[in-house]
Short mmCIF file of C-alpha atoms in Angstrom, two decimals:
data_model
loop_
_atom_site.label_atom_id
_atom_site.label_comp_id
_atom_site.label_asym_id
_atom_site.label_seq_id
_atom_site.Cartn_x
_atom_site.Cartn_y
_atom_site.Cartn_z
CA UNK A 799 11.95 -16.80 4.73
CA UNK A 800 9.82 -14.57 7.28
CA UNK A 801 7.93 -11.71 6.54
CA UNK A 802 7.70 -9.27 9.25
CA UNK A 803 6.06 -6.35 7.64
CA UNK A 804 4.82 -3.78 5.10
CA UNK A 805 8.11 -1.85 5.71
CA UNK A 806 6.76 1.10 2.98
CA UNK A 807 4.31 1.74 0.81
CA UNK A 808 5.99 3.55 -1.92
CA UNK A 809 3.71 6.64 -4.04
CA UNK A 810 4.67 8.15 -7.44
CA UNK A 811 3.58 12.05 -6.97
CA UNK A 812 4.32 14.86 -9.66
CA UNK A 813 4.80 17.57 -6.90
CA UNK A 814 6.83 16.66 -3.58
CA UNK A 815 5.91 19.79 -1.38
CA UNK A 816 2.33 19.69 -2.71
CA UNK A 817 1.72 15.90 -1.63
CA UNK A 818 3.57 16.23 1.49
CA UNK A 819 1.05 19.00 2.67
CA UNK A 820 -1.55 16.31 2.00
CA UNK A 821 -0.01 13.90 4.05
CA UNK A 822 0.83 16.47 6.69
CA UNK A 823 -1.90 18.57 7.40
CA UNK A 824 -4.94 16.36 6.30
CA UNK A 825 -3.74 12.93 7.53
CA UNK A 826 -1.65 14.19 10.33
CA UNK A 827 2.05 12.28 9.66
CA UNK A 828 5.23 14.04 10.19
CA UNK A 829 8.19 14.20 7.23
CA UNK A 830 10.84 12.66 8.84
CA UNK A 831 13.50 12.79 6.17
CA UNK A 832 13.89 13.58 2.42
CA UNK A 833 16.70 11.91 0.44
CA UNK A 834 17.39 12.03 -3.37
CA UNK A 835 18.12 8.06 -4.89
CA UNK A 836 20.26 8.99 -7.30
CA UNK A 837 20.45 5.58 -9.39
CA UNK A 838 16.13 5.73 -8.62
CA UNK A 839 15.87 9.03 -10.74
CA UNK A 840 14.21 9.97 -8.01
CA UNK A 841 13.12 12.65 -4.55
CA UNK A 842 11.98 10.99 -1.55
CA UNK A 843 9.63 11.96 1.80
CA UNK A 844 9.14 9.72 4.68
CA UNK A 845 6.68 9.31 6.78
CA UNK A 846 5.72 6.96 9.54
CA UNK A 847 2.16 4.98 9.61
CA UNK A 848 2.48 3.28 13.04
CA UNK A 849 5.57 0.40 11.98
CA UNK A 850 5.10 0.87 8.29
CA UNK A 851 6.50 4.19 6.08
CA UNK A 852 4.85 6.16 3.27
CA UNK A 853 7.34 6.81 0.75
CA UNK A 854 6.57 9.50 -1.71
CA UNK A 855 8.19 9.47 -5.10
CA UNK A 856 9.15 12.55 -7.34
CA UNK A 857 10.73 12.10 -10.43
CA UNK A 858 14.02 14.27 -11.10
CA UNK A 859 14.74 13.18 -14.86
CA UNK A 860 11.91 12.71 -17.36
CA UNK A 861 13.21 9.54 -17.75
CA UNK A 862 13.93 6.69 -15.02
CA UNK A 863 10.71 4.50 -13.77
CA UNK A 864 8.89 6.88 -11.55
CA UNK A 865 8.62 9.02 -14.65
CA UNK A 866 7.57 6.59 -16.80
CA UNK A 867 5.08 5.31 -13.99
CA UNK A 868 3.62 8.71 -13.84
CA UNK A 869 2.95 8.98 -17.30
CA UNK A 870 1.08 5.45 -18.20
CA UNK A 871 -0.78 5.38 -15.17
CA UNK A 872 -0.72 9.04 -13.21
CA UNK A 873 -0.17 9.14 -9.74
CA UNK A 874 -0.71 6.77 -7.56
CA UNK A 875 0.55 3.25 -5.38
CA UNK A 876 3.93 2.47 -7.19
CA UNK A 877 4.90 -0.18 -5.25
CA UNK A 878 4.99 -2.04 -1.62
CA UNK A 879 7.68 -3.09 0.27
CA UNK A 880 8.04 -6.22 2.68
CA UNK A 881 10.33 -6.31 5.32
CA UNK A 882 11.41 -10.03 5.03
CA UNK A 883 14.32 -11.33 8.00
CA UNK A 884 16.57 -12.16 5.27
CA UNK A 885 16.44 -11.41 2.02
CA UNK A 886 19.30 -13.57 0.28
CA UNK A 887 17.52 -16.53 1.51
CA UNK A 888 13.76 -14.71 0.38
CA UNK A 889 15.29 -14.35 -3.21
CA UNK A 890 16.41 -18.22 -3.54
CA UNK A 891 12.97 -19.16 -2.12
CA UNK A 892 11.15 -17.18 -4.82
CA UNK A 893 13.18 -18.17 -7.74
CA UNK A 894 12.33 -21.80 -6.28
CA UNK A 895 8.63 -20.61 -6.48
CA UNK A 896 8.92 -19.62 -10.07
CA UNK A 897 8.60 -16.06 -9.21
CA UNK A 898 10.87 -13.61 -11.98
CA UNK A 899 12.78 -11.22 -9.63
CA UNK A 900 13.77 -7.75 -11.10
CA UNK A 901 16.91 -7.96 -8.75
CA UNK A 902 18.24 -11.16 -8.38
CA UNK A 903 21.07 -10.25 -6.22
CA UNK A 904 19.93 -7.32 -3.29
CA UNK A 905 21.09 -3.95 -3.91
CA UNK A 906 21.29 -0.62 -1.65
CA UNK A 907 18.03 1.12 -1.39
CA UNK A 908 16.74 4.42 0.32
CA UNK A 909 17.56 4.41 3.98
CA UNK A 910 20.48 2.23 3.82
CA UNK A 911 18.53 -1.08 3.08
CA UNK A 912 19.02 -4.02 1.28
CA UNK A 913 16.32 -4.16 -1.72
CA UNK A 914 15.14 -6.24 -4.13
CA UNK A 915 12.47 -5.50 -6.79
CA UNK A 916 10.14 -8.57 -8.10
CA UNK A 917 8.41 -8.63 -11.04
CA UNK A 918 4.96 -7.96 -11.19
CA UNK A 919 4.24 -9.80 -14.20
CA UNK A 920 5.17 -12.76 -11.33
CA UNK A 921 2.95 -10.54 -8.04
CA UNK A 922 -0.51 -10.29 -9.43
CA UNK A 923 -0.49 -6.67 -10.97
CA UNK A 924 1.72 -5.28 -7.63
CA UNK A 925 5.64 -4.10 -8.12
CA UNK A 926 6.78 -5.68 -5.03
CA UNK A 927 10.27 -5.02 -3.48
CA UNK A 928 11.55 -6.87 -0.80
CA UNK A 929 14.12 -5.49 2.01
CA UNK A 930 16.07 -6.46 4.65
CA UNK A 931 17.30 -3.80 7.15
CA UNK A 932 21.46 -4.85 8.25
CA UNK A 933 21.39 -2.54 10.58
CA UNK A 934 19.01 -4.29 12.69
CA UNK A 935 20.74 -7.16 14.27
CA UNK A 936 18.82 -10.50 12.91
CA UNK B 936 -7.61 13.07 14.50
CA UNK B 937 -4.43 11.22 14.72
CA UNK B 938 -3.52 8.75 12.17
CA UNK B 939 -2.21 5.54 14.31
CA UNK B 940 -0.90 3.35 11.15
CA UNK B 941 -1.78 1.19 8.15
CA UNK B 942 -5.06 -0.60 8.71
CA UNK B 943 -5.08 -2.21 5.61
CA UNK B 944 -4.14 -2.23 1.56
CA UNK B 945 -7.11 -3.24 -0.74
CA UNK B 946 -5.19 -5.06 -4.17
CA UNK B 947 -7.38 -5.77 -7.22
CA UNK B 948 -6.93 -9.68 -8.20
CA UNK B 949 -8.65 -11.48 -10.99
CA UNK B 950 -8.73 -14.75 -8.97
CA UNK B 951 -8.60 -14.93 -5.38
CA UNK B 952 -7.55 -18.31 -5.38
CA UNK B 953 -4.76 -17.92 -7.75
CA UNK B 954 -3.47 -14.76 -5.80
CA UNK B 955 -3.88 -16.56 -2.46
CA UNK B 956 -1.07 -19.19 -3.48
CA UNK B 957 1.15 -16.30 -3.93
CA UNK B 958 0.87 -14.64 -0.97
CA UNK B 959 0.95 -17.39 1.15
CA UNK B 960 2.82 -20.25 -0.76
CA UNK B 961 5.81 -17.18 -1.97
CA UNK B 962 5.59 -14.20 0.51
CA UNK B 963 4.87 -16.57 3.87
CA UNK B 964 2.01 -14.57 4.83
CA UNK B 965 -1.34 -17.09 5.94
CA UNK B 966 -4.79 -15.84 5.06
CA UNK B 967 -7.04 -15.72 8.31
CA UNK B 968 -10.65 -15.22 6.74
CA UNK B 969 -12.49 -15.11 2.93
CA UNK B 970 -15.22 -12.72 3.16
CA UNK B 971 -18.00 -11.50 0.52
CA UNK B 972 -18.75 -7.97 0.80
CA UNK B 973 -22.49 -7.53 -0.64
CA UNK B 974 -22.45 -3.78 -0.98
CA UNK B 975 -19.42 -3.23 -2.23
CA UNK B 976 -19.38 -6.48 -5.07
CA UNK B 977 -16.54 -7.71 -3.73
CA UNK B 978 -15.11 -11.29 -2.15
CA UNK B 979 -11.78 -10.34 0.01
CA UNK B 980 -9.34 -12.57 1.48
CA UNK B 981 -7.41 -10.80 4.61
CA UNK B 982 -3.73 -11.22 5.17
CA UNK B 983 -2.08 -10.03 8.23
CA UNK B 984 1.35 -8.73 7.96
CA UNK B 985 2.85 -6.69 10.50
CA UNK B 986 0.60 -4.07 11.89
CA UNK B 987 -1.17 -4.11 8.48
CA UNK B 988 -4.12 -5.89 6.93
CA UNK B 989 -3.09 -7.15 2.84
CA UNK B 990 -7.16 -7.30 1.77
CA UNK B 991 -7.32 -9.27 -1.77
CA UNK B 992 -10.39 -7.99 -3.24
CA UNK B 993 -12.12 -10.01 -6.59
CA UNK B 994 -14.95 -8.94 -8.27
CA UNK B 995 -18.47 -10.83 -7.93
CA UNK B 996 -20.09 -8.81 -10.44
CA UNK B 997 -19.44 -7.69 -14.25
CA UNK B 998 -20.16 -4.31 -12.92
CA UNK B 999 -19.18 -2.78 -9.34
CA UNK B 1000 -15.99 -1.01 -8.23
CA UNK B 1001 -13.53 -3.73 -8.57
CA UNK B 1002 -14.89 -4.87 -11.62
CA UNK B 1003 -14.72 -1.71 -12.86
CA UNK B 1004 -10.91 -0.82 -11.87
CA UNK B 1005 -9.63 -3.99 -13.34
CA UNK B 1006 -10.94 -2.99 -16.48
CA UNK B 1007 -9.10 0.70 -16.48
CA UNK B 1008 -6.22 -0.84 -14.72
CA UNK B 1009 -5.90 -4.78 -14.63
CA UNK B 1010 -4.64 -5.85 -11.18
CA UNK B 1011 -2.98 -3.74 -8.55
CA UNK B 1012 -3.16 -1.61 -5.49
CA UNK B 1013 -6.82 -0.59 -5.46
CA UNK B 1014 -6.78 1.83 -2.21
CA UNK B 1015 -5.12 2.15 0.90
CA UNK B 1016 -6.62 2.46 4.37
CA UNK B 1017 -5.13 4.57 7.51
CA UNK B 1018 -6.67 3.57 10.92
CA UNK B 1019 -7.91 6.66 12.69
CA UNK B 1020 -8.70 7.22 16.15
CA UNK B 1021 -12.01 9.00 15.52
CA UNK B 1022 -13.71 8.63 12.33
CA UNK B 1023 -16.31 11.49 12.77
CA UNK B 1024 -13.82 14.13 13.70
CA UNK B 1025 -10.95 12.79 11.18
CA UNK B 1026 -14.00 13.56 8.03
CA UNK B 1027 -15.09 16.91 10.11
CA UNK B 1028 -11.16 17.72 9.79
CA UNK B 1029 -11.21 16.35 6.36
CA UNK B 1030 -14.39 18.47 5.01
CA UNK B 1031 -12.45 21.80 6.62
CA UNK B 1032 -9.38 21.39 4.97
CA UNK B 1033 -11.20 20.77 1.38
CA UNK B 1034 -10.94 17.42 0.77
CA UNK B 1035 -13.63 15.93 -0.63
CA UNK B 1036 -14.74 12.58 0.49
CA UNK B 1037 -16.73 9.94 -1.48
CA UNK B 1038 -18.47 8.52 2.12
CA UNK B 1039 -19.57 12.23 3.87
CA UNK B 1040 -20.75 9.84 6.41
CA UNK B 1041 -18.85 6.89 8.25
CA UNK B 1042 -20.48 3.85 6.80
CA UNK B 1043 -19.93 -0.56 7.66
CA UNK B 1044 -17.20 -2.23 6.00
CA UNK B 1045 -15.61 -5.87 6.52
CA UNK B 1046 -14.34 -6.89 9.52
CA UNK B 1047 -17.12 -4.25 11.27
CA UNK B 1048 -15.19 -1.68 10.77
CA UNK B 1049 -16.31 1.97 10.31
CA UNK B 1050 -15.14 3.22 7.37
CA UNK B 1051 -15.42 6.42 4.60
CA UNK B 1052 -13.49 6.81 1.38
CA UNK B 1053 -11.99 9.50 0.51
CA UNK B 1054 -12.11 11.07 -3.25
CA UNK B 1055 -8.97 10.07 -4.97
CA UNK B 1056 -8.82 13.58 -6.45
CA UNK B 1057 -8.48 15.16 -3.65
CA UNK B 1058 -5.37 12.44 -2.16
CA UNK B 1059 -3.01 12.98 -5.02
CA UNK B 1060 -4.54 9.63 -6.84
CA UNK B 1061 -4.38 7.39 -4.35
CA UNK B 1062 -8.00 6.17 -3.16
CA UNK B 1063 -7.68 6.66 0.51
CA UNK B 1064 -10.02 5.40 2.87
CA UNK B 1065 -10.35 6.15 6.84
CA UNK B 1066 -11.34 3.64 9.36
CA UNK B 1067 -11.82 3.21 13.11
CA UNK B 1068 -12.35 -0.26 15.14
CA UNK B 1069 -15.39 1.07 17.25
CA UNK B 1070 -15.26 -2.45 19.08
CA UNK B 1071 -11.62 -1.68 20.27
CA UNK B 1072 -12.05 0.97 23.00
CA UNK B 1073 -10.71 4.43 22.16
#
């Protein structure tokens, strides 16, 4: 397996509009795109940090992770995401490594990537998804 | 100021060692230089991925930021730095749209860099921190 990148950096906010004014006007990134992730519970904003995105995270149900992420530990880092050149062949190396994936097959993400979450009982403390853009010819 | 991209993530560890192996041994990432950070009680190990800088940070003191965070927290994303083209004028801008910073002044961080941290209640709870490669010509 390669890893490329950080493709995002994904942030659990309580208030969309109010973060993405932060990120706007004080740090000077552009909101490219907002999509709900219905299956996620949750809102999304995009933004683009030279190759790698800031993903902000609103909850939409008082349930689902980013909720429950927001209320142990309050905003903050949720999770990061590698871009890895193939991610089928990522998830058999990590199982190999002993590392507990949350997905062990990939799954559709935001943006039309494949996804996989790891466990971060297995990452040192960090909820670390990998993905794999199709789109982009390997 | 303009934001360019990602300098760097700083992630809590207990054991830089221990946290090495994953990142290189299960992500493929290789770790280019271990460096103690007096000032800030910290010994980091630097990743490159991408654009982006993974900094492993472990404690050398009972006492000191990390230390301190790992308590409240246990392991994780600690902060996240955004590489600006102009440090002074990115706080100026800062300062004018009411954020607060920790660092009203750029200070020295590793790698030479000139850095300032930004007050995490001001950044919707992520500890953000500026910095600018002064050795790379603007």
């Amino acid at each position: 397996m390669k890893t490329t990148h950080i493709e995002h950096i994904g942030i659990a906010v309580r208030n969309l509009e109010d973060s993405i004014r932060f990120y706007e006007e004080v740090l000077g990134l552009k909101c490219y795109n907002i999509e709900v992730v219905a299956d996620q519970k949750v809102r999304t904003a995009f933004f683009m940090a030279g190759q790698t995105k800031i993903e902000l995270l609103e909850s939409t149900s008082d349930e689902g992770p980013v909720a429950r992420f927001l209320e142990k530990r309050g905003e903050g880092v949720h999770h990061i995401a590698f871009a890895v050149d193939n991610i089928e062949e990522a998830l058999e190396h990590l199982t190999q490594k002993g590392i507990k994936a949350i997905d062990n097959k990939p799954r559709k993400g935001a943006e039309g990537l494949d996804i996989a979450f790891l466990h971060p009982g297995s990452t040192f403390g960090v909820l670390t998804e990998l993905c794999e853009d199709k789109n982009k010819k390997r």
